[in-house]
GROMACS .gro file of N, CA and C in nm:
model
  450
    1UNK      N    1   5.921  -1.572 -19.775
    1UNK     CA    2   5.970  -1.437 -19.755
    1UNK      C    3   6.059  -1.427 -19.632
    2UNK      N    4   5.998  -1.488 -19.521
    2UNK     CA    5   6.075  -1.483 -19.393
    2UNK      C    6   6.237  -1.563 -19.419
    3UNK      N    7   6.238  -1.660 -19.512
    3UNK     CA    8   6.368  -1.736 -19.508
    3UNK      C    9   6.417  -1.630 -19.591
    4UNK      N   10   6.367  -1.548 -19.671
    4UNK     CA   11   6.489  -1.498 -19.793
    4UNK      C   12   6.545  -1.371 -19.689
    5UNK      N   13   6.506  -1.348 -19.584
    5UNK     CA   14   6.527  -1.189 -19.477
    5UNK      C   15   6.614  -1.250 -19.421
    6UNK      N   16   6.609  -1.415 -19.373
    6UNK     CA   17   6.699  -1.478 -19.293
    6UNK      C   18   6.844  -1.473 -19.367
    7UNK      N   19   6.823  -1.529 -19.472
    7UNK     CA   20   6.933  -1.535 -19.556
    7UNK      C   21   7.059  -1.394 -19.604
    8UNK      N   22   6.936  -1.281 -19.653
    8UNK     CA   23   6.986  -1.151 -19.594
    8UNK      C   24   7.105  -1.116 -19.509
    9UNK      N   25   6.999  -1.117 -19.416
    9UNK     CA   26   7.045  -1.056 -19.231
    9UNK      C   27   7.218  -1.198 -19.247
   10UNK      N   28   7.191  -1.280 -19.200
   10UNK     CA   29   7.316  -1.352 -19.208
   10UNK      C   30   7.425  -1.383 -19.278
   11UNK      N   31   7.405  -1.316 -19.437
   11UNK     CA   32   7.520  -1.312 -19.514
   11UNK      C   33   7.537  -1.173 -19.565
   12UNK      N   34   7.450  -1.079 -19.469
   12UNK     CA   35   7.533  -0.949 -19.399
   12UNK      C   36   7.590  -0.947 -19.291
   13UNK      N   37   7.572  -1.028 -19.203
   13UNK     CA   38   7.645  -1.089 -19.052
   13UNK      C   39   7.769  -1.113 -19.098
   14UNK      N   40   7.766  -1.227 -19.171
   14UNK     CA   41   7.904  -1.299 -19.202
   14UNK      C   42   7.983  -1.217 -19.288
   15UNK      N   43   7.956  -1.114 -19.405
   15UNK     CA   44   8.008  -0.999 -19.482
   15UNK      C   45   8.083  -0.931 -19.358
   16UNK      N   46   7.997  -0.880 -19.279
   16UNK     CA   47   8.040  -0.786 -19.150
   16UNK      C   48   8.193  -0.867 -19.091
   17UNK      N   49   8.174  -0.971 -19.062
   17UNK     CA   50   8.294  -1.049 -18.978
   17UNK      C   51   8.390  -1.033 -19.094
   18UNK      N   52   8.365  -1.068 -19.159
   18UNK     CA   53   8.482  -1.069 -19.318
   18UNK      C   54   8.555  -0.930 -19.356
   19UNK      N   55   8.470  -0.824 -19.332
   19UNK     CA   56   8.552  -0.667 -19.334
   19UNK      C   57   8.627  -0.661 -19.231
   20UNK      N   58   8.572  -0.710 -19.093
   20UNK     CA   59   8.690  -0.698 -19.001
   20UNK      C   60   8.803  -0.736 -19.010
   21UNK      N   61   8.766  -0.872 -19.046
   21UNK     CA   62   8.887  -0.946 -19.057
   21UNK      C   63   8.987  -0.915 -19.162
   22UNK      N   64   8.963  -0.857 -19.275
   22UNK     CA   65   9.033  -0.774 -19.366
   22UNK      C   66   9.085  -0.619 -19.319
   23UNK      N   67   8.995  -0.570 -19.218
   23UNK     CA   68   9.022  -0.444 -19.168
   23UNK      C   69   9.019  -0.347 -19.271
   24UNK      N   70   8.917  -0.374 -19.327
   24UNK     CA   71   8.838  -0.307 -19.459
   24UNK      C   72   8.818  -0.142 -19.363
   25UNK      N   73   8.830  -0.037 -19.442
   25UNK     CA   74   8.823   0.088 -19.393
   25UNK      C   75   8.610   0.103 -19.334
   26UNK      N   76   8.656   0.158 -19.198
   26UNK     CA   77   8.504   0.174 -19.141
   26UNK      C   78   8.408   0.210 -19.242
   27UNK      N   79   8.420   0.306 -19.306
   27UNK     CA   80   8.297   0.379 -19.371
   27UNK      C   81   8.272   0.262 -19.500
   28UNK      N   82   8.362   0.223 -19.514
   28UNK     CA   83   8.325   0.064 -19.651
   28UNK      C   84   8.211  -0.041 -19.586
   29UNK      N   85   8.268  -0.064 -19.434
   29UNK     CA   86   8.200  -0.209 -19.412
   29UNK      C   87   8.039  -0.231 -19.423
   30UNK      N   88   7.980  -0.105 -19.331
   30UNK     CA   89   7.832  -0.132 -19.361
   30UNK      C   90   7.771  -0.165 -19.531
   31UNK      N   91   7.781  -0.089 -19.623
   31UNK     CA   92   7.737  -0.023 -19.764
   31UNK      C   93   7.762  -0.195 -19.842
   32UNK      N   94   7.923  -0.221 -19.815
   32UNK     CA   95   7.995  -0.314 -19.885
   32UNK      C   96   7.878  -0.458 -19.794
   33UNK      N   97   7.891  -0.481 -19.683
   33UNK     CA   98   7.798  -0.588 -19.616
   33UNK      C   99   7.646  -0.633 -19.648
   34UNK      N  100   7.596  -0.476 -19.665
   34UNK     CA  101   7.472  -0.440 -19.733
   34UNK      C  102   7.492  -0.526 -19.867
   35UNK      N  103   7.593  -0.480 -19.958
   35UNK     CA  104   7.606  -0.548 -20.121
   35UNK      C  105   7.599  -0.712 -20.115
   36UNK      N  106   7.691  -0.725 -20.035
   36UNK     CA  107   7.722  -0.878 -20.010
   36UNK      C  108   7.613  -0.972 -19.975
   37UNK      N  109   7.506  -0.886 -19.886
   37UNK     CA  110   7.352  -0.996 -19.860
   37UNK      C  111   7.277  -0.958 -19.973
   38UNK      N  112   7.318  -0.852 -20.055
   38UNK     CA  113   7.178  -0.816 -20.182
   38UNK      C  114   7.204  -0.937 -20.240
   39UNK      N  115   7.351  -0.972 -20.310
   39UNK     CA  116   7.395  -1.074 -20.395
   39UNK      C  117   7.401  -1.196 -20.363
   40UNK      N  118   7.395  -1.224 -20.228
   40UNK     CA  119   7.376  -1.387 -20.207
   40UNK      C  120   7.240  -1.408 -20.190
   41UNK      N  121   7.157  -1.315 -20.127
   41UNK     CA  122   7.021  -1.334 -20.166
   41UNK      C  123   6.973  -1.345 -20.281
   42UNK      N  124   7.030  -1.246 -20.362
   42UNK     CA  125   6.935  -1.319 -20.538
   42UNK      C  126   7.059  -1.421 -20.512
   43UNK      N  127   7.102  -1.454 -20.546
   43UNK     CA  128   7.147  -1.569 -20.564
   43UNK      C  129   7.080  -1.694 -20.480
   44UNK      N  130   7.048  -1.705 -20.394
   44UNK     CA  131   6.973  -1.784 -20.313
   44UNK      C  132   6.810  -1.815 -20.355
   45UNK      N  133   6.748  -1.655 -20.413
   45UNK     CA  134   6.621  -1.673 -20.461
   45UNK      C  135   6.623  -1.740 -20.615
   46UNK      N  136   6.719  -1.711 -20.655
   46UNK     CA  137   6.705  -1.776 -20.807
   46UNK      C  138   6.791  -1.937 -20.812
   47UNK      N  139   6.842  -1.971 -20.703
   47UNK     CA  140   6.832  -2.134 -20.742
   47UNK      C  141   6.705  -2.152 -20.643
   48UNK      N  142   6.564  -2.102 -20.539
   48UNK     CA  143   6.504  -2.157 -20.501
   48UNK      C  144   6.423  -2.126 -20.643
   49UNK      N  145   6.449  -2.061 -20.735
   49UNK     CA  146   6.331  -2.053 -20.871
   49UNK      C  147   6.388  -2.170 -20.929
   50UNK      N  148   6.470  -2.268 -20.944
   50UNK     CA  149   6.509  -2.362 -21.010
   50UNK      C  150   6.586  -2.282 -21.158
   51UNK      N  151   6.694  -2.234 -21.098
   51UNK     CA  152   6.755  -2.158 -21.205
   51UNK      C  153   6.906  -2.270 -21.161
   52UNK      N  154   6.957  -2.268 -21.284
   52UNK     CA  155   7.094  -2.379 -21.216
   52UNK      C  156   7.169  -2.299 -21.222
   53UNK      N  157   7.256  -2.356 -21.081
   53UNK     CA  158   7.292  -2.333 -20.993
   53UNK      C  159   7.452  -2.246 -21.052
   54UNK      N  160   7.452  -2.258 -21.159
   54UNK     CA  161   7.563  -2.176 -21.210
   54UNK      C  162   7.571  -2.073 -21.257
   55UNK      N  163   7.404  -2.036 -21.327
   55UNK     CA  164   7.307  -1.907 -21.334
   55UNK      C  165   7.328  -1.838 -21.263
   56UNK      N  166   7.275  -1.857 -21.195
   56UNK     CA  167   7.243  -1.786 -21.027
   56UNK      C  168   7.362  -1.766 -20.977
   57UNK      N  169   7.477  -1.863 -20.936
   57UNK     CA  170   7.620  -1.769 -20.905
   57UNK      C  171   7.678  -1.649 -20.967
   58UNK      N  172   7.648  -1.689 -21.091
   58UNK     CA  173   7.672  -1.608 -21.197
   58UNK      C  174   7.619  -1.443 -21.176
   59UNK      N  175   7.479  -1.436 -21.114
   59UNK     CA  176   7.390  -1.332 -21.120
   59UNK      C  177   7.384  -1.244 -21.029
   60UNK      N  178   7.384  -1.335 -20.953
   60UNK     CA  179   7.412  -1.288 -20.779
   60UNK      C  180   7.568  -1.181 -20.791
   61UNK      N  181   7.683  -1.263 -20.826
   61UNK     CA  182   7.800  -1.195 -20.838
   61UNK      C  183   7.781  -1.046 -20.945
   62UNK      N  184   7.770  -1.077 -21.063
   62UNK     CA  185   7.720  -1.000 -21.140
   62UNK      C  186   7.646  -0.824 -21.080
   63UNK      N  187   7.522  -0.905 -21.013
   63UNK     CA  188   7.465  -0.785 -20.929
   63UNK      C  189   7.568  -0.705 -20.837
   64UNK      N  190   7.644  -0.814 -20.742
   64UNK     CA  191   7.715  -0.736 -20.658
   64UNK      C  192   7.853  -0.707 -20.687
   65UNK      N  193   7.898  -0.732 -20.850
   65UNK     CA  194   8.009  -0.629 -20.899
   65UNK      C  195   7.925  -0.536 -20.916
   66UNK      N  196   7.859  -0.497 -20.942
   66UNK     CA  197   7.799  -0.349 -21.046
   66UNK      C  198   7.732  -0.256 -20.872
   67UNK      N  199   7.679  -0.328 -20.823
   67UNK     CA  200   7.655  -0.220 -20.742
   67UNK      C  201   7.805  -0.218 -20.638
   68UNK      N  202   7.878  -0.275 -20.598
   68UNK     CA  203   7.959  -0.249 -20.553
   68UNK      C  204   8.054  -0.151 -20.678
   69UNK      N  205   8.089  -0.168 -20.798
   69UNK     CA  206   8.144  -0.060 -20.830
   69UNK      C  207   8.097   0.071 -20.833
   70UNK      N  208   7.955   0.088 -20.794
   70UNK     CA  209   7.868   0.250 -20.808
   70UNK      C  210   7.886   0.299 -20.674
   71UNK      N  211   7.877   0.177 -20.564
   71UNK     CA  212   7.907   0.220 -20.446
   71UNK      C  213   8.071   0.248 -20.433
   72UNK      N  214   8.145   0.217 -20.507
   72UNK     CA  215   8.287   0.274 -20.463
   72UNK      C  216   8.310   0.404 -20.559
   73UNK      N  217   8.270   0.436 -20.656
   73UNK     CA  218   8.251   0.499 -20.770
   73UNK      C  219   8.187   0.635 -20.657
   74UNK      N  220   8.096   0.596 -20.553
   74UNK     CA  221   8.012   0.705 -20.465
   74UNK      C  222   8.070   0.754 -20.363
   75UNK      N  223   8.155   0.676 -20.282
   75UNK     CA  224   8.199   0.707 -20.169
   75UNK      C  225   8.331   0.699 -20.239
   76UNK      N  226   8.424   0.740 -20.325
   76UNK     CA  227   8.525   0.775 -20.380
   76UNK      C  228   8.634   0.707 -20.308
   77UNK      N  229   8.633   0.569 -20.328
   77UNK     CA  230   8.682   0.465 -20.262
   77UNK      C  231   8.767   0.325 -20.389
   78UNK      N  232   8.846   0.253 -20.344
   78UNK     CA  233   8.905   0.171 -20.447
   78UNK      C  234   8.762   0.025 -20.444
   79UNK      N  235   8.724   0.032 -20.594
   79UNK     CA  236   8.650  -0.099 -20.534
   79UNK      C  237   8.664  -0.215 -20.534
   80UNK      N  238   8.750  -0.230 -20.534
   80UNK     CA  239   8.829  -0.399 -20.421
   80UNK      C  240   8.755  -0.424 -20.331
   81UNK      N  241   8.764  -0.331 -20.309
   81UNK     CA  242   8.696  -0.347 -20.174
   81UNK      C  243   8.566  -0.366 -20.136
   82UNK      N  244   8.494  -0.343 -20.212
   82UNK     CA  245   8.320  -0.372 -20.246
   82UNK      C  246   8.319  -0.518 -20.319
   83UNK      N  247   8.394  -0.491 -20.443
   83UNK     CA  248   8.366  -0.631 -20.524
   83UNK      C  249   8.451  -0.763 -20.418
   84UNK      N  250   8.524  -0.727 -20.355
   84UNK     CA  251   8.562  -0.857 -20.281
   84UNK      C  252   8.484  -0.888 -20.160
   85UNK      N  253   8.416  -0.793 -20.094
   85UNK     CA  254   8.335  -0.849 -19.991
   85UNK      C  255   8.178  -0.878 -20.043
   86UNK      N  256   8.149  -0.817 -20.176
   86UNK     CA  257   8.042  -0.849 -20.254
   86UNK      C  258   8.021  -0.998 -20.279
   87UNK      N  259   8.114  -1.082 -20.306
   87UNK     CA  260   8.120  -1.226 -20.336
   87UNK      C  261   8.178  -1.319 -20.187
   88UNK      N  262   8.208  -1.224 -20.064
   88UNK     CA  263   8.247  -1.305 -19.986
   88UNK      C  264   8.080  -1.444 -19.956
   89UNK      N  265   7.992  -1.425 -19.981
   89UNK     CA  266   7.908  -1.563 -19.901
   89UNK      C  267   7.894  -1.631 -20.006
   90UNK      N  268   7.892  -1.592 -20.114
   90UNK     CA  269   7.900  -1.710 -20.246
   90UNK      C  270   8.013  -1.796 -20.238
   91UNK      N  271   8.122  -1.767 -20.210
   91UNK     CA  272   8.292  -1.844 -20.223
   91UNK      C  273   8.217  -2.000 -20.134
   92UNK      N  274   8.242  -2.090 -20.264
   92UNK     CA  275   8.208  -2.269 -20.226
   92UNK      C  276   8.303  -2.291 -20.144
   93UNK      N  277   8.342  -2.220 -20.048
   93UNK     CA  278   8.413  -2.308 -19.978
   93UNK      C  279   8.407  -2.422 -19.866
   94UNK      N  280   8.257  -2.446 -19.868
   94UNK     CA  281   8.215  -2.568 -19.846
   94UNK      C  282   8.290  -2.709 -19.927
   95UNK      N  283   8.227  -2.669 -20.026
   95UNK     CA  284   8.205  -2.769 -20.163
   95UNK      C  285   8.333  -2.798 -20.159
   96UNK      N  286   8.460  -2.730 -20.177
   96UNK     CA  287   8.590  -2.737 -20.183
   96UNK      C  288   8.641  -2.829 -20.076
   97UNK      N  289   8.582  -2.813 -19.914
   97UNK     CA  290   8.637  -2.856 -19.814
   97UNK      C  291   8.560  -3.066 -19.853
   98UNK      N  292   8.431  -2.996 -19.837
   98UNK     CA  293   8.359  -3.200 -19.912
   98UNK      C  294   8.432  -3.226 -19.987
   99UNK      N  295   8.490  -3.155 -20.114
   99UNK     CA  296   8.567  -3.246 -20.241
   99UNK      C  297   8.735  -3.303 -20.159
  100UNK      N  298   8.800  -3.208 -20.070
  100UNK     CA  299   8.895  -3.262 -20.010
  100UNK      C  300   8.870  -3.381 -19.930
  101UNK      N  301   8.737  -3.391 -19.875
  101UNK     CA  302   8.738  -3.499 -19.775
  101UNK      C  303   8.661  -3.599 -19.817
  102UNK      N  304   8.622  -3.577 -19.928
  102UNK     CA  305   8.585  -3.724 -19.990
  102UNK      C  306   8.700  -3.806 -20.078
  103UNK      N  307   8.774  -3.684 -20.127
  103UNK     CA  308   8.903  -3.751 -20.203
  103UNK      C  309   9.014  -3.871 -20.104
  104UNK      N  310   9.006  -3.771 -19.937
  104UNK     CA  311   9.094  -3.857 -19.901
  104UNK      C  312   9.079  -3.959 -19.811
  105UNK      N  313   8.894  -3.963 -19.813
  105UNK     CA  314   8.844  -4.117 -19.760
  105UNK      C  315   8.805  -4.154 -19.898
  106UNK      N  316   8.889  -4.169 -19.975
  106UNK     CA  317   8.915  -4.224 -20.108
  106UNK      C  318   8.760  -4.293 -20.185
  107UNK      N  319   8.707  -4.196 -20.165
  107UNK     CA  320   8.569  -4.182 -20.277
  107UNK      C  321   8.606  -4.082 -20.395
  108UNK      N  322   8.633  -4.138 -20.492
  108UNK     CA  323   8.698  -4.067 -20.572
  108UNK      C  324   8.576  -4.013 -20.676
  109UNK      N  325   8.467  -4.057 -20.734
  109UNK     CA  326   8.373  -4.022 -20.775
  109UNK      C  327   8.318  -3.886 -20.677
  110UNK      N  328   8.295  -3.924 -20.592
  110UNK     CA  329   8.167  -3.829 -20.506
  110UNK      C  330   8.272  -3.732 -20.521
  111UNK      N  331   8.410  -3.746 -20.467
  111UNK     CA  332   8.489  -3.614 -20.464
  111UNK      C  333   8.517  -3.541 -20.583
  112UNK      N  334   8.558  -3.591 -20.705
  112UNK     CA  335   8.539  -3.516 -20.824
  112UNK      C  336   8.452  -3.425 -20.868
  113UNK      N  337   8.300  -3.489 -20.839
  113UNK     CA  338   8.178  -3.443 -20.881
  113UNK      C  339   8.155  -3.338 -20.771
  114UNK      N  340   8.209  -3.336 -20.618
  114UNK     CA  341   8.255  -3.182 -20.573
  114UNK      C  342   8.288  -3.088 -20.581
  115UNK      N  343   8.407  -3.133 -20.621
  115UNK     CA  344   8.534  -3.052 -20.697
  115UNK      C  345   8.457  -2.988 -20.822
  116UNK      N  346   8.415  -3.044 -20.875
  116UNK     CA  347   8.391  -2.979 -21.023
  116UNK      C  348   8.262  -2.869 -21.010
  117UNK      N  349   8.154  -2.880 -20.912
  117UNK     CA  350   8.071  -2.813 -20.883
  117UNK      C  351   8.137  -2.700 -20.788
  118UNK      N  352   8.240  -2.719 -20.701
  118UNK     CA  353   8.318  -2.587 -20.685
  118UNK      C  354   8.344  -2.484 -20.755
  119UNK      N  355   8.447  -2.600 -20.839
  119UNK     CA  356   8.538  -2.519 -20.941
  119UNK      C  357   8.431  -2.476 -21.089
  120UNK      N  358   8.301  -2.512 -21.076
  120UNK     CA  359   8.210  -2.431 -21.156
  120UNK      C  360   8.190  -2.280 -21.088
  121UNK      N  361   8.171  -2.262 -20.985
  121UNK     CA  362   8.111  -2.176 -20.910
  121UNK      C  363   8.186  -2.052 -20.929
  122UNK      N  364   8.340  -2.111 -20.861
  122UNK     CA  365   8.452  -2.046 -20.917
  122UNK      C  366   8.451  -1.969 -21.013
  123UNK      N  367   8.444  -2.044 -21.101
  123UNK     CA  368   8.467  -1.993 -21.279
  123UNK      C  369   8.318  -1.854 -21.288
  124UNK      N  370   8.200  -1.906 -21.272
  124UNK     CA  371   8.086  -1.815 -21.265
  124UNK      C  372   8.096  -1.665 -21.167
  125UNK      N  373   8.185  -1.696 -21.039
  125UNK     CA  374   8.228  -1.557 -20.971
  125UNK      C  375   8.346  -1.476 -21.065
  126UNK      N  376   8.452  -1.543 -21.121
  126UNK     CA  377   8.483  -1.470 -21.184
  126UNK      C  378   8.432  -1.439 -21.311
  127UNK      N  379   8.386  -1.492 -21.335
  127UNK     CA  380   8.302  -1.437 -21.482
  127UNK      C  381   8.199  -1.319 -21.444
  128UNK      N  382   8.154  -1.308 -21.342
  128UNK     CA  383   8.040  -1.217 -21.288
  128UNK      C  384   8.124  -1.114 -21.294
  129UNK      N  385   8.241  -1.138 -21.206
  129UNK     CA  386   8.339  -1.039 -21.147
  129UNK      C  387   8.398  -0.963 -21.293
  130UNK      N  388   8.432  -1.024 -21.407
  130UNK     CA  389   8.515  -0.932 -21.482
  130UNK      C  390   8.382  -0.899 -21.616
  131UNK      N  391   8.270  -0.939 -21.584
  131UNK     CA  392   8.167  -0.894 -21.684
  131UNK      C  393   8.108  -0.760 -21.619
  132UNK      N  394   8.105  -0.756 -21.487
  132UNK     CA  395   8.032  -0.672 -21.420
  132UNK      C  396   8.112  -0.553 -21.413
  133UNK      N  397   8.226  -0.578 -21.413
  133UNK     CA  398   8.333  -0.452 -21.442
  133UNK      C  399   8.346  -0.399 -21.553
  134UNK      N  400   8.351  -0.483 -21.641
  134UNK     CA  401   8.367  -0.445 -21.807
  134UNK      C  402   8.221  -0.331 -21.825
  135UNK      N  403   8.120  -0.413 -21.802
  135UNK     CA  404   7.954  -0.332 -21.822
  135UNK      C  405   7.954  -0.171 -21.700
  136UNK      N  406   8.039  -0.213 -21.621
  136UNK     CA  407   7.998  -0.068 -21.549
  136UNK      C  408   8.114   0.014 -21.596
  137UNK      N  409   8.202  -0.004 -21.651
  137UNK     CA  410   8.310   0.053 -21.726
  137UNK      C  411   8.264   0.126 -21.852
  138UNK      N  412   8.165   0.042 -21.958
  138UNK     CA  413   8.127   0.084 -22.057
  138UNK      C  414   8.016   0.182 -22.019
  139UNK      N  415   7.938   0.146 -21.959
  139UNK     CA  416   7.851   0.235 -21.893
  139UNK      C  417   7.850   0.355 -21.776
  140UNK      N  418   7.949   0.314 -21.740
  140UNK     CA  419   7.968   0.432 -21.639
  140UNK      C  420   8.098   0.517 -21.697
  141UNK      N  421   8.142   0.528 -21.773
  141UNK     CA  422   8.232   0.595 -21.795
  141UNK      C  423   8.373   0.538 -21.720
  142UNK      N  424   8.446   0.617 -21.750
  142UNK     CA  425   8.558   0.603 -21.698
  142UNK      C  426   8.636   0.686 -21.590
  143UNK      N  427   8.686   0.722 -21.484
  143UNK     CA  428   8.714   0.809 -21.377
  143UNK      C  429   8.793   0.867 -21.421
  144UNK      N  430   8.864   0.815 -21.460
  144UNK     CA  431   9.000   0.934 -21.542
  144UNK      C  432   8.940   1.021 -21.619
  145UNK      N  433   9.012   1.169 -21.576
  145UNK     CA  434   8.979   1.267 -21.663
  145UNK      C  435   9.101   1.291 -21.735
  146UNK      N  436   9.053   1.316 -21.845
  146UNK     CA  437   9.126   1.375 -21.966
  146UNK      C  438   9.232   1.515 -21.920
  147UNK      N  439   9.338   1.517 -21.973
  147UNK     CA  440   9.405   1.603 -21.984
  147UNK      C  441   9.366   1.737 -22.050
  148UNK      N  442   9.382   1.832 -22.025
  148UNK     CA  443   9.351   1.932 -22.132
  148UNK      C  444   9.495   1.954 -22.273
  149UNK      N  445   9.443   1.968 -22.357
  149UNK     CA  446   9.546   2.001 -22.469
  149UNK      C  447   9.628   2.116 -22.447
  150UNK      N  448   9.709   2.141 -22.488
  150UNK     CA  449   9.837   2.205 -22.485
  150UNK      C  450   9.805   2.283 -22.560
   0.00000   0.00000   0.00000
């Protein structure tokens, strides 16, 4: 329990540095930072359930499109801006930086098998990202209001 609070608290830390650095509008950063540790935390608790590891990117993102679109949907805000700082602690950009530096101390195996576990991860954020939109779209309606008839 204590590691999953740790995990939390610090990939709302690092969310936090990431709005700045975007210069994400004040009243976004807390709510949006908040989203960003809900979703790397399940994501963190469901590969410690032995869920693979592409699941769980998958879920984590998933979660934090949908509540980031209710939270921009609430505070009458564009949600870019939620769904992109929602997935900021998931982004492999670890994995990406190992697959570069094993490629060019020319381990070409280990670096592939990097690369490809990146570029899975990848593929699972956006899949979260445009499923989680589609479902809060169908479900939440749509913001546009209708015209009245003539």
């Amino acid at each position: 329990m204590l590691q999953l609070l740790v995990i939390l608290v610090s990939s709302f830390a690092g969310t936090i540095g990431f709005a700045c650095l975007l210069h994400a509008p004040m009243k976004t950063v807390f709510p949006a930072s908040i989203i960003g540790g809900i979703a790397y935390t399940l994501y963190y608790f469901l590969t410690l359930q032995s869920v693979p590891e592409a699941a769980a990117m998958f879920a984590g993102t998933l979660c934090g499109t949908l509540l980031g679109q209710a939270c921009a949907r609430k505070m009458r805000c564009i949600s870019t801006i939620f769904t992109t700082l929602s997935i900021v602690p998931m982004v492999p950009g670890l994995g990406l930086f190992r697959c570069m530096e094993l490629l060019a101390r020319n381990e070409t195996d280990e670096g592939l098998a990097a690369g490809i576990g990146a570029m899975t991860a990848i593929a699972m954020i956006a899949l979260g990202m445009a499923v989680g939109t589609y479902l809060f779209r169908v479900f939440a309606g749509s913001r546009k209001q209708q015209l009245p008839d003539r």
